[in-house]
Short mmCIF file of C-alpha atoms in Angstrom, two decimals:
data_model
loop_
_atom_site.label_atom_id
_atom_site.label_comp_id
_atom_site.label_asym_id
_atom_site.label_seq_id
_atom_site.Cartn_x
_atom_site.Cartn_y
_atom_site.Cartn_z
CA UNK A 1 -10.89 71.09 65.92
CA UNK A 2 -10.72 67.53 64.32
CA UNK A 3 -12.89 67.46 60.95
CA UNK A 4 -14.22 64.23 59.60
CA UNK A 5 -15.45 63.11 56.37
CA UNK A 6 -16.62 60.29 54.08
CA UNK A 7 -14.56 60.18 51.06
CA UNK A 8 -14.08 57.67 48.22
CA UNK A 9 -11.58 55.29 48.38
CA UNK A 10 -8.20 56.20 46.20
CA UNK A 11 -5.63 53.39 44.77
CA UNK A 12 -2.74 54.86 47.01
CA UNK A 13 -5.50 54.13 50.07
CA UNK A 14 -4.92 50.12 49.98
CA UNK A 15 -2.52 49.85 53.24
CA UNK A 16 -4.83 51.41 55.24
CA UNK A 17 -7.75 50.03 53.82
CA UNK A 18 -6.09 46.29 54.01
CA UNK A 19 -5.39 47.37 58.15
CA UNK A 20 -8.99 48.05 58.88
CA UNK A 21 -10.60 45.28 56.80
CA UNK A 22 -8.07 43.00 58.61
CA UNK A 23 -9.53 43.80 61.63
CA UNK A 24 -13.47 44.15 60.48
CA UNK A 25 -12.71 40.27 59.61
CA UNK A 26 -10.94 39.98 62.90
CA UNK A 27 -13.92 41.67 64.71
CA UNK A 28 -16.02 38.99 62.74
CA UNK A 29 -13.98 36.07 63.60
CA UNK A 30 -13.81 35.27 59.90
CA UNK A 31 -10.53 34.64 58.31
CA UNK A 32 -8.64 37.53 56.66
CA UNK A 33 -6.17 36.43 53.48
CA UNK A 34 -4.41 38.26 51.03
CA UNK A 35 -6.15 36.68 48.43
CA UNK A 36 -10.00 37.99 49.60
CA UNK A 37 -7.83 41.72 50.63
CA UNK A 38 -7.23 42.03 46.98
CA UNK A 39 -10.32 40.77 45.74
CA UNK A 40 -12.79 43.14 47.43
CA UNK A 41 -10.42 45.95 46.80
CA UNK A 42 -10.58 44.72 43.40
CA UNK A 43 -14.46 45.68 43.31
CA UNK A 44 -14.09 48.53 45.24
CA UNK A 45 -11.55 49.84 42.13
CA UNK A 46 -13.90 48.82 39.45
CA UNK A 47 -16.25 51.25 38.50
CA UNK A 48 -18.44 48.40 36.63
CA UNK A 49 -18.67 46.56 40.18
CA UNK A 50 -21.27 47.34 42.08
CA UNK A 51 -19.49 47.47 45.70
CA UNK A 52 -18.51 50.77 46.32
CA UNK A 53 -16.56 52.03 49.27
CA UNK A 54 -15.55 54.94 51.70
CA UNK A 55 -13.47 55.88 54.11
CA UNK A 56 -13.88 57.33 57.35
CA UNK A 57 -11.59 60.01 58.20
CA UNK A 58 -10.22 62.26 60.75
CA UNK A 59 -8.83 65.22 59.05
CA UNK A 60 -6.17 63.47 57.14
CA UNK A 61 -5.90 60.38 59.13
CA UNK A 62 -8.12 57.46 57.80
CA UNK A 63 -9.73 55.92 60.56
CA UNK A 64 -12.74 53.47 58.97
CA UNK A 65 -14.24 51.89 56.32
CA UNK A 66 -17.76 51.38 54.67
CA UNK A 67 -18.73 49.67 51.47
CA UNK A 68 -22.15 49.43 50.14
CA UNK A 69 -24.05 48.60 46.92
CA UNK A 70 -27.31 48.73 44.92
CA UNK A 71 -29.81 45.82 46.12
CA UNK A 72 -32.38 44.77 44.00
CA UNK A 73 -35.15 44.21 46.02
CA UNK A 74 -38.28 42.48 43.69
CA UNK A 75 -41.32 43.47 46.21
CA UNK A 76 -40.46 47.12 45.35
CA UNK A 77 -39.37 46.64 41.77
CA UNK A 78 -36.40 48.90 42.29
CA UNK A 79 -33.03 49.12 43.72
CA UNK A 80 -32.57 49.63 47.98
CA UNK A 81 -29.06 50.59 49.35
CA UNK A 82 -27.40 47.59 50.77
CA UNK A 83 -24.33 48.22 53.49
CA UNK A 84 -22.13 45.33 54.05
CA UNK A 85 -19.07 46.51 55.92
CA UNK A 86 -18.84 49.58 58.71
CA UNK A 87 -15.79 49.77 60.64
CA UNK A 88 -14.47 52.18 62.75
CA UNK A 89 -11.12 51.97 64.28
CA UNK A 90 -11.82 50.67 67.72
CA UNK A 91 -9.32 53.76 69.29
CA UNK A 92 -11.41 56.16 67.52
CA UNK A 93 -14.54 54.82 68.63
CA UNK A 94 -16.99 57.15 70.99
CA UNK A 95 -16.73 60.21 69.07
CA UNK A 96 -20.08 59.84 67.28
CA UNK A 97 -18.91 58.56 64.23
CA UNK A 98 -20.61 56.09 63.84
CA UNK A 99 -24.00 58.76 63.62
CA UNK A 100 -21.89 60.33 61.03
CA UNK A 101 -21.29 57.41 59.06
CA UNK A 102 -24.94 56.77 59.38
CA UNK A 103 -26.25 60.31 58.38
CA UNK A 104 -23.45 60.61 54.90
CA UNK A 105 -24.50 57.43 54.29
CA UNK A 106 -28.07 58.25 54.09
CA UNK A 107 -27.73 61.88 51.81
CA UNK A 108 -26.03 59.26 49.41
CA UNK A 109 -28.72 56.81 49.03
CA UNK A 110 -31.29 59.90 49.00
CA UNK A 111 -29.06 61.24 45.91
CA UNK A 112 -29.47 57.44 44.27
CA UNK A 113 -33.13 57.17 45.06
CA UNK A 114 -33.43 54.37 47.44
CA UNK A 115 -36.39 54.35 49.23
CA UNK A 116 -34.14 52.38 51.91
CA UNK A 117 -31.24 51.37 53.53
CA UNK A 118 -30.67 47.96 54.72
CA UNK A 119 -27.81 45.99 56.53
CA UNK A 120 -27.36 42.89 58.34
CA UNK A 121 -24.94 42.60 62.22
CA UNK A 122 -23.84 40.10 64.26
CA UNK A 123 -26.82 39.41 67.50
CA UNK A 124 -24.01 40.19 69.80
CA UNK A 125 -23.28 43.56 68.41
CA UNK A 126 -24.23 45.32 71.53
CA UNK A 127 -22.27 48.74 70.54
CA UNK A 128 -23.61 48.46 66.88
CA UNK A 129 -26.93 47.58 67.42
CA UNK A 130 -27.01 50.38 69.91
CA UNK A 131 -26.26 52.79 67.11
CA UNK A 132 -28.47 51.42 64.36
CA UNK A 133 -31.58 51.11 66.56
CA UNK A 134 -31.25 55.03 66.79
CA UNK A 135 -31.57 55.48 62.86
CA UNK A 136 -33.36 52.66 61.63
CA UNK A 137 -35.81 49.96 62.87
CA UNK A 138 -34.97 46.36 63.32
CA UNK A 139 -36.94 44.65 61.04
CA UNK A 140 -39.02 40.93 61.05
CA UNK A 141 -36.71 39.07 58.92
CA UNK A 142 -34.46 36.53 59.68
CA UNK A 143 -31.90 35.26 57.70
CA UNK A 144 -30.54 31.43 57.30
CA UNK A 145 -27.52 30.62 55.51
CA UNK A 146 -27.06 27.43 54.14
CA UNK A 147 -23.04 26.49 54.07
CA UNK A 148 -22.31 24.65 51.31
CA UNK A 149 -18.42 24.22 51.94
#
């Protein structure tokens, strides 16, 4: 019987970690360098930075990655959880893992306090929005990003 967990991420973890975030940016069709690899890992190594991450695995064998932070949010005058990255290893995909993710992730922000849980996906995330619209409701908001490359 495989067991999974949600652990924190170690130093000797970065290989692995560098592998899935490849892809995440892959899956994103953003572009993945060496230079932003060792930069978030940097944060997620920091414990003044607020990113924080985990990783996804199947007894030994890591197989995906989450970070998350604090959020500030004014209209509450307090701090909501904020996920920016869940990937799951696209061969280990259909094992519920995803619900997993989704119900660790939630006893930690009930431990912090957050009244909430918040996250942003791509409109074409068909298998992810799947998921999330189990656990959470899609809100009214919609986001604009100016570029200002």
């Amino acid at each position: 019987m495989t067991i999974y967990t949600l652990r924190e991420i170690a130093s000797d973890d970065f290989a692995r970690w560098r592998d899935l975030f490849a892809q995440y940016c892959t899956f994103y069709e953003t572009d993945f360098s060496e230079e932003k690899a060792e930069t978030v890992w940097g944060w997620l190594q920091d414990p003044a930075h607020p990113e924080e991450g985990r990783l996804l695995c199947a007894d030994d064998e890591v197989i995906g990655l989450l970070h998350f932070r604090p959020q500030p949010l004014t209209l509450i005058g307090g701090d909501v959880g904020f996920v920016d990255d869940l990937f799951i290893d696209p061969e280990a995909r259909g094992r519920g893992l995803g619900a997993f993710v989704a119900e660790q992730l939630t006893d930690i922000a009930r431990d912090r306090g957050w009244p909430s849980l918040q996250w942003l996906t791509a409109d074409d995330n068909y298998r992810g929005r799947t998921l999330y619209d189990r656990f959470a409701k899609r809100t009214m908001w919609i986001t604009y990003e100016l570029d200002l490359d």
